[in-house]
mmCIF file of C-alpha atoms in Angstrom:
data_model
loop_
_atom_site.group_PDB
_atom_site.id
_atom_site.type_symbol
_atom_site.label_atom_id
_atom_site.label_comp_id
_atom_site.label_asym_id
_atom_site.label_seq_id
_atom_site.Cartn_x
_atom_site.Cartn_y
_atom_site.Cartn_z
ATOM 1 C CA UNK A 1 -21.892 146.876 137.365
ATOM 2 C CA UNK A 2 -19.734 144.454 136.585
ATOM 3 C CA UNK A 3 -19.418 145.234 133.134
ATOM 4 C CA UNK A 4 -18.328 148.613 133.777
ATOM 5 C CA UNK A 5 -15.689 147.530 136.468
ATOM 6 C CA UNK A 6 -14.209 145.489 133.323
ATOM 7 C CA UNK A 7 -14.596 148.059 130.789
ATOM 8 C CA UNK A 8 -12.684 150.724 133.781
ATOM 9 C CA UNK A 9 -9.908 148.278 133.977
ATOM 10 C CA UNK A 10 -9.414 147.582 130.487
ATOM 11 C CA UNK A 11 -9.298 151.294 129.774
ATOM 12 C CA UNK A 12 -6.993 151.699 132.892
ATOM 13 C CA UNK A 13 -4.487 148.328 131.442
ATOM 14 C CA UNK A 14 -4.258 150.273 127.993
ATOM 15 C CA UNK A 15 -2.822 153.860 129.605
ATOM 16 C CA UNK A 16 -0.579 151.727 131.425
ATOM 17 C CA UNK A 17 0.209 149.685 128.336
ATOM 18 C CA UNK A 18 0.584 153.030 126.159
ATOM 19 C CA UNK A 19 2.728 154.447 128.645
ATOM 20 C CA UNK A 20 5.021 152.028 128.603
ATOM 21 C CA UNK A 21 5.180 151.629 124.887
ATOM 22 C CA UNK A 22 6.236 155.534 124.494
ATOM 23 C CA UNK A 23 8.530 155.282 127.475
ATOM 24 C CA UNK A 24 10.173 152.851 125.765
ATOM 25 C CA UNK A 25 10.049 154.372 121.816
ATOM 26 C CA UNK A 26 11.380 157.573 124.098
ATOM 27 C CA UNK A 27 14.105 155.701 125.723
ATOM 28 C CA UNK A 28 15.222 153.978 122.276
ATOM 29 C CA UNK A 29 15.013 157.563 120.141
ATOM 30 C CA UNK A 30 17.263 159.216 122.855
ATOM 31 C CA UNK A 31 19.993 156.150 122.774
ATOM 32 C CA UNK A 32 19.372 156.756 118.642
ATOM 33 C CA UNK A 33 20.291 160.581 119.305
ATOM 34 C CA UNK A 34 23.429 159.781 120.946
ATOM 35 C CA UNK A 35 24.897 158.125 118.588
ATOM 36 C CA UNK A 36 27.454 159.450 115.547
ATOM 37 C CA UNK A 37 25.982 158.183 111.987
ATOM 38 C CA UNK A 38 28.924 157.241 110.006
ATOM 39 C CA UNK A 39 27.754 156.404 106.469
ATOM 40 C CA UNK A 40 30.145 154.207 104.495
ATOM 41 C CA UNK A 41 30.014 153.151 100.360
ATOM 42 C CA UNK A 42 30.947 150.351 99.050
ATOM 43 C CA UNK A 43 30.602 147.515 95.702
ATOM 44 C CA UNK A 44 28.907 144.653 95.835
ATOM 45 C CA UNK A 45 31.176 142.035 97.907
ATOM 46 C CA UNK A 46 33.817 144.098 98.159
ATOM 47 C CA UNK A 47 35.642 144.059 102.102
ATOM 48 C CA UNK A 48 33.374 146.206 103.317
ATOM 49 C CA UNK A 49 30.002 144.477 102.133
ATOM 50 C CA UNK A 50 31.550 141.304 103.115
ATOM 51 C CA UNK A 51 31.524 143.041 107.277
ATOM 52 C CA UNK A 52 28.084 144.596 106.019
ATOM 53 C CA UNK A 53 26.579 141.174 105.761
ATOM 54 C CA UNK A 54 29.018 139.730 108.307
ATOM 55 C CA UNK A 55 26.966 142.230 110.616
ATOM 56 C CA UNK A 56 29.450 142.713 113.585
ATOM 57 C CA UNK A 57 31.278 145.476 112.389
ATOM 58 C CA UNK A 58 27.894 147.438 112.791
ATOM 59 C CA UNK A 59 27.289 146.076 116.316
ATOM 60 C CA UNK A 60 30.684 146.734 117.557
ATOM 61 C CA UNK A 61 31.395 150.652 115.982
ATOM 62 C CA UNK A 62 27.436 150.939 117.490
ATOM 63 C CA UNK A 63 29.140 149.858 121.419
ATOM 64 C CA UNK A 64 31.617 152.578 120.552
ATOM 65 C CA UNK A 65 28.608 155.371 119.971
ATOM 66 C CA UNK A 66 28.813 155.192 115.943
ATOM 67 C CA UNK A 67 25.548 154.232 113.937
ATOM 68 C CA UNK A 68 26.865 152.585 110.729
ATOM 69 C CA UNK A 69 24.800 153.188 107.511
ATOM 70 C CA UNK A 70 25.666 151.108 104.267
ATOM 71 C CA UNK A 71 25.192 152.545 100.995
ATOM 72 C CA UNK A 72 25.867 150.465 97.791
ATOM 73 C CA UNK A 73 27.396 151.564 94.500
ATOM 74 C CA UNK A 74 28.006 150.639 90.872
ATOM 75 C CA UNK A 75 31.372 151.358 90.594
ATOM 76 C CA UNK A 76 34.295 153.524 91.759
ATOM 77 C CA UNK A 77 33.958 156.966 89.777
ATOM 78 C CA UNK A 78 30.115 156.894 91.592
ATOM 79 C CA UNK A 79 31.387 156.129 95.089
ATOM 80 C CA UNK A 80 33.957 159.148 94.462
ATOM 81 C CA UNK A 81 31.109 161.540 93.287
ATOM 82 C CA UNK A 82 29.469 160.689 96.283
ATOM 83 C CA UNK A 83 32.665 160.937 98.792
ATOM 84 C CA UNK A 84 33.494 164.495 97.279
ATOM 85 C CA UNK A 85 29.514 165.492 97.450
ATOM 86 C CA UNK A 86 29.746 164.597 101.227
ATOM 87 C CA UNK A 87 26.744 161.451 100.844
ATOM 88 C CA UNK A 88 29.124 159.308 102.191
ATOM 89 C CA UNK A 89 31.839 159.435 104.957
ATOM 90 C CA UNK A 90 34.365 156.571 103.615
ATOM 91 C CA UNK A 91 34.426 154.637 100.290
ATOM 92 C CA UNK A 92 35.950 151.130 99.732
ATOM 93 C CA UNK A 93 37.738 151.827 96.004
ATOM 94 C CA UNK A 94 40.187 150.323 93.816
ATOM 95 C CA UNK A 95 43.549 151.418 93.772
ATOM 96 C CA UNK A 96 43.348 154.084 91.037
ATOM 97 C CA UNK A 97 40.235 156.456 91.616
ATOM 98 C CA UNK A 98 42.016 157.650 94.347
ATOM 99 C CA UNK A 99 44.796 158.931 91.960
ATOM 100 C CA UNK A 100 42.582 160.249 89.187
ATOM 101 C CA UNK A 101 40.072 161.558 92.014
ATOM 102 C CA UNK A 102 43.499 163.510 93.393
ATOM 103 C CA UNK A 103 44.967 164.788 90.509
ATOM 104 C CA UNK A 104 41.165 166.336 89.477
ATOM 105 C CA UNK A 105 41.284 168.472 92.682
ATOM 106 C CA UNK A 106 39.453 165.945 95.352
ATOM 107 C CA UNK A 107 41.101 166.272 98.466
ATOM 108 C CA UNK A 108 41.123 163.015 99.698
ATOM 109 C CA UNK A 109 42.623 161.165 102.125
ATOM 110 C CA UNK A 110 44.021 157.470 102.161
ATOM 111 C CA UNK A 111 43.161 155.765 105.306
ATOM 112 C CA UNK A 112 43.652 151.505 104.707
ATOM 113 C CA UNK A 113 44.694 149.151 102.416
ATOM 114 C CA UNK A 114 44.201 145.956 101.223
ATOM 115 C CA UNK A 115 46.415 142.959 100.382
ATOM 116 C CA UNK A 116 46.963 142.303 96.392
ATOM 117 C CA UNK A 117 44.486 140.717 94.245
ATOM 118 C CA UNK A 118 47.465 140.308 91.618
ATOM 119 C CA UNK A 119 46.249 136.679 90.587
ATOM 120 C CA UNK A 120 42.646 137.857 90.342
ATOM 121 C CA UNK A 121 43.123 140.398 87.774
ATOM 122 C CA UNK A 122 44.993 139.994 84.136
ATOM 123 C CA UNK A 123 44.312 139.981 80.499
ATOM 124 C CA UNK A 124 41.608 137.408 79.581
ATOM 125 C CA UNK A 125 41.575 135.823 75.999
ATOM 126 C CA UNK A 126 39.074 133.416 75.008
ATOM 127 C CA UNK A 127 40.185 129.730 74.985
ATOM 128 C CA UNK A 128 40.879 129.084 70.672
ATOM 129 C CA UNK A 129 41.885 132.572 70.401
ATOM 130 C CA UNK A 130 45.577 131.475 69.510
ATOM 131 C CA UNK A 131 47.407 134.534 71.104
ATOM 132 C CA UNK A 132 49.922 132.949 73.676
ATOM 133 C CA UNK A 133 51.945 135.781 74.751
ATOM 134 C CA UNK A 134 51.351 139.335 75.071
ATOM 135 C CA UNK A 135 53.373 140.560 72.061
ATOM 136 C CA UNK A 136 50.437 138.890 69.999
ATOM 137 C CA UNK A 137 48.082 141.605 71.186
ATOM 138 C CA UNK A 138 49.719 143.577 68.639
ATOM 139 C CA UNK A 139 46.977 144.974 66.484
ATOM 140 C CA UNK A 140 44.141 143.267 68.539
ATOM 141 C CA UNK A 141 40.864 144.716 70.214
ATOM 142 C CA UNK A 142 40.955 145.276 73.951
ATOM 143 C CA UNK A 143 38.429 146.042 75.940
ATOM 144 C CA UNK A 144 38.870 147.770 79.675
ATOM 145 C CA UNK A 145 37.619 150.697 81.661
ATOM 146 C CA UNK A 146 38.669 153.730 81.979
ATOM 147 C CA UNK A 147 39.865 155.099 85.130
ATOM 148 C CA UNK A 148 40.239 151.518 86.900
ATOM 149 C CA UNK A 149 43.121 149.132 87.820
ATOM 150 C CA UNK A 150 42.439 148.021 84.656
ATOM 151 C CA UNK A 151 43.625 150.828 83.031
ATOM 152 C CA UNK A 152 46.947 150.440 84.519
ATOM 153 C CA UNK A 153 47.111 146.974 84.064
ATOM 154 C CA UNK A 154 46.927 147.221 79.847
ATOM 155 C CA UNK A 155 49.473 149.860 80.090
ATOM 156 C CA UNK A 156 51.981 147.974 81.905
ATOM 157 C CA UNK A 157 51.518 144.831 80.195
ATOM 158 C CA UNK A 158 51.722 146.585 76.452
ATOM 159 C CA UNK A 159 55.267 148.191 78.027
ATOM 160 C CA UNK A 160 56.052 144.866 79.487
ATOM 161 C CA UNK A 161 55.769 143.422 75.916
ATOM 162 C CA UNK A 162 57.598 146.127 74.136
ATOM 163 C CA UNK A 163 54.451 147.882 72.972
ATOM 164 C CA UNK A 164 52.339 151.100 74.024
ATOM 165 C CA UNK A 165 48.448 151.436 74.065
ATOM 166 C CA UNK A 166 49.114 153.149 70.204
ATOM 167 C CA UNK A 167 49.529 149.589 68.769
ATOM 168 C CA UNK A 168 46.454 148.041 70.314
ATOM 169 C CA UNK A 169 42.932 149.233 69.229
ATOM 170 C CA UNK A 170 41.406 149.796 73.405
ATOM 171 C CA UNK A 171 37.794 150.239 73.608
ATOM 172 C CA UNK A 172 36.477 151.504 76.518
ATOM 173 C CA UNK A 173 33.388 149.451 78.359
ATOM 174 C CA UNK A 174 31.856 149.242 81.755
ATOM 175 C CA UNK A 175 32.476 144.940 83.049
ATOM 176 C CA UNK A 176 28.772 144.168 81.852
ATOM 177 C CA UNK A 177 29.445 145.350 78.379
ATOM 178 C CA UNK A 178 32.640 143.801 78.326
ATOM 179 C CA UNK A 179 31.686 140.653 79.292
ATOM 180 C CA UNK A 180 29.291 140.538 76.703
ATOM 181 C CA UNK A 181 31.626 141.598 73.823
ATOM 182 C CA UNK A 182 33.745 138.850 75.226
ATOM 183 C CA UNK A 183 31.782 136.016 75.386
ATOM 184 C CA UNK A 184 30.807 136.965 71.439
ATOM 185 C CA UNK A 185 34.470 137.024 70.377
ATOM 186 C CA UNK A 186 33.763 140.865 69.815
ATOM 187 C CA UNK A 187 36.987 141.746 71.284
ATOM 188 C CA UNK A 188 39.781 140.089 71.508
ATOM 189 C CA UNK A 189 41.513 140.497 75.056
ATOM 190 C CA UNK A 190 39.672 141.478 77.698
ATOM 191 C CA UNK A 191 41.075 143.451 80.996
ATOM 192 C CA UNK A 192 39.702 143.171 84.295
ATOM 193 C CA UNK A 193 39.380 141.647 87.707
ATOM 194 C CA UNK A 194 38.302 139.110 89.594
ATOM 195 C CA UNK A 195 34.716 137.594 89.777
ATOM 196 C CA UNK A 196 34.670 138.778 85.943
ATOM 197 C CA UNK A 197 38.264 136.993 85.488
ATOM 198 C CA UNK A 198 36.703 133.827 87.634
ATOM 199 C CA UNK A 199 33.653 133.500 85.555
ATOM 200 C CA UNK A 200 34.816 133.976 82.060
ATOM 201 C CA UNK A 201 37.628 131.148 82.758
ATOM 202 C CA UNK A 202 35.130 128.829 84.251
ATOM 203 C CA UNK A 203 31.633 129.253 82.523
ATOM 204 C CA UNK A 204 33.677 129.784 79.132
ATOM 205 C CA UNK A 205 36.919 128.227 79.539
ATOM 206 C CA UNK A 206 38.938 131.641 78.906
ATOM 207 C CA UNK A 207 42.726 131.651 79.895
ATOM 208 C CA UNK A 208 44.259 134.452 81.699
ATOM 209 C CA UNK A 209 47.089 134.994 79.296
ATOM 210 C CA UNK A 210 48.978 137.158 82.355
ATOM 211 C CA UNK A 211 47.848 138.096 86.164
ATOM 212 C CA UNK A 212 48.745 140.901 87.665
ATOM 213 C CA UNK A 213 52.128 139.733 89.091
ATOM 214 C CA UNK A 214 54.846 142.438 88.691
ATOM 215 C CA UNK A 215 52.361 144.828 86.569
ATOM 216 C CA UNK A 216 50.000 145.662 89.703
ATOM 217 C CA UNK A 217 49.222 144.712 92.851
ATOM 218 C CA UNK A 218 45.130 145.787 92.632
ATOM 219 C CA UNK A 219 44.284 146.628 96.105
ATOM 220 C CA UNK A 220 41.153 147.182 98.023
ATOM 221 C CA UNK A 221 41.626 151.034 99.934
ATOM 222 C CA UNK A 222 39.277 152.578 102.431
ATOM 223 C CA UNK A 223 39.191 156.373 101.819
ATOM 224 C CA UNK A 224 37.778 159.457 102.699
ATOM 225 C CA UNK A 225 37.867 163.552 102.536
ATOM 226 C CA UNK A 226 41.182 165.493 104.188
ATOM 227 C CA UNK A 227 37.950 167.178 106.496
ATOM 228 C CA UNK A 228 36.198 164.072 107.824
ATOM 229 C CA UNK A 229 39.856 162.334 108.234
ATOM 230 C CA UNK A 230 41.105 164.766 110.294
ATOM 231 C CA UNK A 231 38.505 165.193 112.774
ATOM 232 C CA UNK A 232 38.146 161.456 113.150
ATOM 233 C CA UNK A 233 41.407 159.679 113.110
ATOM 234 C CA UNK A 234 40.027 157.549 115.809
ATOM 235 C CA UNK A 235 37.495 156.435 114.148
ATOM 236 C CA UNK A 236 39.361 155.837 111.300
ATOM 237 C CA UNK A 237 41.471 153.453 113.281
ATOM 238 C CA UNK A 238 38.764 151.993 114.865
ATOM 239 C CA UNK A 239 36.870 151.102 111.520
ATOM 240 C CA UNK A 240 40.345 149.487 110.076
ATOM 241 C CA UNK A 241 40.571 147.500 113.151
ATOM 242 C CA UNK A 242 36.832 145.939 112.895
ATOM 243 C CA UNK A 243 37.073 145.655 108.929
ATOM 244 C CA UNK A 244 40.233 143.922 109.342
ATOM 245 C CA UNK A 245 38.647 141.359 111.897
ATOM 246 C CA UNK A 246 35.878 140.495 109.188
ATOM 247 C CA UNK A 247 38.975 139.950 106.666
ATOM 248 C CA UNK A 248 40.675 137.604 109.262
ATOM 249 C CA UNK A 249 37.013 136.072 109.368
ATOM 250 C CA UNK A 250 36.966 135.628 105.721
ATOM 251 C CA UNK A 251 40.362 134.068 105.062
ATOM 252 C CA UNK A 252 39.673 131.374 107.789
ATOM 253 C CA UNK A 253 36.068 131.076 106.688
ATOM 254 C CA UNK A 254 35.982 129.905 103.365
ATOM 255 C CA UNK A 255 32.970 128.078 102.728
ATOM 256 C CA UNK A 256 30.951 130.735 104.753
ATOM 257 C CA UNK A 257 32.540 133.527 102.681
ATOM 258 C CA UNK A 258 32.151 131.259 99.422
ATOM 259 C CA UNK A 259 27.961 130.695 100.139
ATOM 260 C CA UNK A 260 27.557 134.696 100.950
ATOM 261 C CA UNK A 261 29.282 135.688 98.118
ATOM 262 C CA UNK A 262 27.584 133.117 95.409
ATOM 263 C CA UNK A 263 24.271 134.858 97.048
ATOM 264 C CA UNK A 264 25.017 138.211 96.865
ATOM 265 C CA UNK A 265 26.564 138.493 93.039
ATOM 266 C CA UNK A 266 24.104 135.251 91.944
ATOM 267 C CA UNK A 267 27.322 133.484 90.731
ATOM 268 C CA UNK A 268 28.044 129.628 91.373
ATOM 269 C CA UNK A 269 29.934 128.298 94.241
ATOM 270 C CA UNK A 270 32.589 127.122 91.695
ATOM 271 C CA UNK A 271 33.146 130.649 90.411
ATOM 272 C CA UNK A 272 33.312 132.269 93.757
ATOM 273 C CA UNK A 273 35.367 129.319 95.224
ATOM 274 C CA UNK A 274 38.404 130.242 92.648
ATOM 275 C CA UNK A 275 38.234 133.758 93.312
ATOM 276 C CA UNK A 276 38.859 133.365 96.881
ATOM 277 C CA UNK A 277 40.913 130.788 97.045
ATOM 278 C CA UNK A 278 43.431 132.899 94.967
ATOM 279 C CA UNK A 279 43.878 135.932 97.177
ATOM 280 C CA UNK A 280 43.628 137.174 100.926
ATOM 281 C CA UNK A 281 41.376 139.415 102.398
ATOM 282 C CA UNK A 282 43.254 142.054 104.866
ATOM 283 C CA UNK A 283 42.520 145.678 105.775
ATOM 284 C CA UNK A 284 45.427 147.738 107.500
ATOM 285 C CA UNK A 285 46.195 151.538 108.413
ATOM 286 C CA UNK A 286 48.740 153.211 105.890
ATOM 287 C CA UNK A 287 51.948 154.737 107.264
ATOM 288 C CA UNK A 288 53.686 157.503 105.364
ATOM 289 C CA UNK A 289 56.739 155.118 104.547
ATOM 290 C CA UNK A 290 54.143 151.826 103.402
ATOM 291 C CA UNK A 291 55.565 150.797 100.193
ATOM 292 C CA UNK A 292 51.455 150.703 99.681
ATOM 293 C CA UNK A 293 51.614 154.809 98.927
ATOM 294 C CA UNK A 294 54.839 154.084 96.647
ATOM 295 C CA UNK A 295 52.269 152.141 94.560
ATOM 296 C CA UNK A 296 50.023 154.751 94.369
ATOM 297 C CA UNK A 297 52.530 157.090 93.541
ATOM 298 C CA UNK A 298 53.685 154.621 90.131
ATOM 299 C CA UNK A 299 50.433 154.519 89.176
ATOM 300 C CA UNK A 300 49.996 158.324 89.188
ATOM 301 C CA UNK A 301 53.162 158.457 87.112
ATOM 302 C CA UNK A 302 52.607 155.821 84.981
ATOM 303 C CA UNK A 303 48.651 157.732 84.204
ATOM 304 C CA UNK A 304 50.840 161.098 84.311
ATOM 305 C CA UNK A 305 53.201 160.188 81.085
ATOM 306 C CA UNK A 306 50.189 158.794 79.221
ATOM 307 C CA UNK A 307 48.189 161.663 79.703
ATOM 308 C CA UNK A 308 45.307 159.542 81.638
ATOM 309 C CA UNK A 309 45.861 162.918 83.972
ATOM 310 C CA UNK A 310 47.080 166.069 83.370
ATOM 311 C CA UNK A 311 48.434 166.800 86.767
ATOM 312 C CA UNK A 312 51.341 165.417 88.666
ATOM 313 C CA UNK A 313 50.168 164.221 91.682
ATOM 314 C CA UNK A 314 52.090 162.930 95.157
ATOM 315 C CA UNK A 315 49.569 160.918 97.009
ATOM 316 C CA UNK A 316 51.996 161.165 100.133
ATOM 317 C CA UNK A 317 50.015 164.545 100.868
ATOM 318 C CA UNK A 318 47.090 162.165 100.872
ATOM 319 C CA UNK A 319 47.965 160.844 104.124
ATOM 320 C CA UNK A 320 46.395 162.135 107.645
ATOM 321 C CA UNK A 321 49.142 162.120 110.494
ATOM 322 C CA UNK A 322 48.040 160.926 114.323
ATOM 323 C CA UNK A 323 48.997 165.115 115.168
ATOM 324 C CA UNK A 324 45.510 166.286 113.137
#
């Protein structure tokens, strides 16, 4: 007898314990239901991964009633195949695939910016390479990548020097490739950006024969399409706000920041240390008189008369107002 009074009460202690366990899954898959997925793309420890791992940017749009989903990407030209394609909501991209994405018919829209990475990003040449100024590059092998600030950083620097991208021989490579044809002497210059500038000057001694100061300014931007802008200028806000915060984080933050970042690109704390220690980490709404969309609009000029594009783009008209 008993027995079966246990075996009645353990039956009767598991409906109530089953009960409870789908009230609850029920309770938690409603509060799920209610809440706006915004799905955001971004580069490994770019300003956005940095909140990612940061982790209260998530918690604080979630208080709000937005679910944040992070998706990583390779580069730029794949986050703006996947903004256009409508897998992601906002991308965190360099400064030029937003021009090239507007003048091949993408209707995107500009939402933040970034401050400069100007001292992060130059023309590297390896340290008993002899060339001193830029008006040695005459002749000489230089690698970049198409359709990145890199781009516009060669063609600045050749005009800077009195020379155009005719009297260089500029092969086009994705960073890994570069960095390998680099490190072999394959090439002779190399363009690109910080932690590739960072770790070729201090696992191989390379000199930065010129930053970016006074040829381009680099930025970080937070995007997205004319149709999801419009709809959610509030959110847009909101997200610059919160990104921002994890920016303020990282500039006051250092050896935090320093420690994640070594982690997530598997680089040492001395070559993430210079990196950030040579530029800030902001994230702010763009007005339609920044001088930030007067940057964009030089670089689609500059890619305009060099026939990177074929159309003449204003990326004013990229801009959402408050009205939509």
């Amino acid at each position: 007898m008993k027995r079966k009074l246990r075996l009645v009460l353990l039956l009767v202690g598991l409906v109530a314990w089953l009960s409870v366990a789908v009230y609850g899954y029920t309770q938690t898959a409603t509060a799920s239901s209610n809440l706006e997925t915004v799905t955001i793309g971004y580069q490994k420890a770019d300003p956005v991964d940095i909140a990612r791992q940061r982790g209260e940017l998530a918690k604080k749009l979630k208080a709000k009633g937005y679910q944040v989903e992070f998706k990583e990407f390779s580069d730029g030209a794949a986050l703006m195949t996947a903004l256009k394609s409508g897998a992601i909501d906002y991308a965190r991209v360099g400064d030029t695939p937003p021009v090239t994405a507007k003048a091949t018919g993408t209707d995107i829209a500009l939402i933040a910016a970034g401050a400069t990475k100007e001292y992060g990003s130059g023309i590297l040449v390896g340290k008993n390479s002899g060339i001193t100024s830029l008006e040695q590059l005459k002749g000489k092998t230089i690698a970049y990548q198409k359709g990145t600030a890199a781009q516009y950083l060669i063609i600045q620097a050749l005009k800077k020097a009195g020379l155009s991208t005719s009297d260089v021989k500029l092969v086009n490579m994705d960073q890994s490739s570069a960095s390998v044809a680099f490190a072999k002497g394959s090439v002779d210059a190399w363009v690109t950006w910080d932690p590739y500038t960072s770790t070729a000057q201090v696992n191989q001694g390379a000199k930065l024969l010129t930053n970016g100061t006074g040829l381009t300014k680099n930025r970080d931007f937070l995007i997205s399409t004319q149709s999801y802008a419009k709809t959610h200028t509030s959110l847009s806000k909101l997200l610059t706000t919160e990104l921002n915060d994890d920016m303020t984080w990282a500039n006051s933050h250092h050896t935090q920041l320093i420690a994640m970042l070594s982690k997530t690109l598997n680089l040492s704390d001395k070559v993430i240390k210079k990196m950030v220690e040579r530029r800030t980490y902001s994230m702010t709404l763009i007005s339609a008189n920044s001088s930030i969309v007067a940057e964009e609009n030089a670089i689609a000029d500059v890619f305009y008369q060099d026939g990177v594009i074929t159309t003449k783009v204003d990326m004013k008209t990229t801009l959402v107002s408050d009205s939509n």
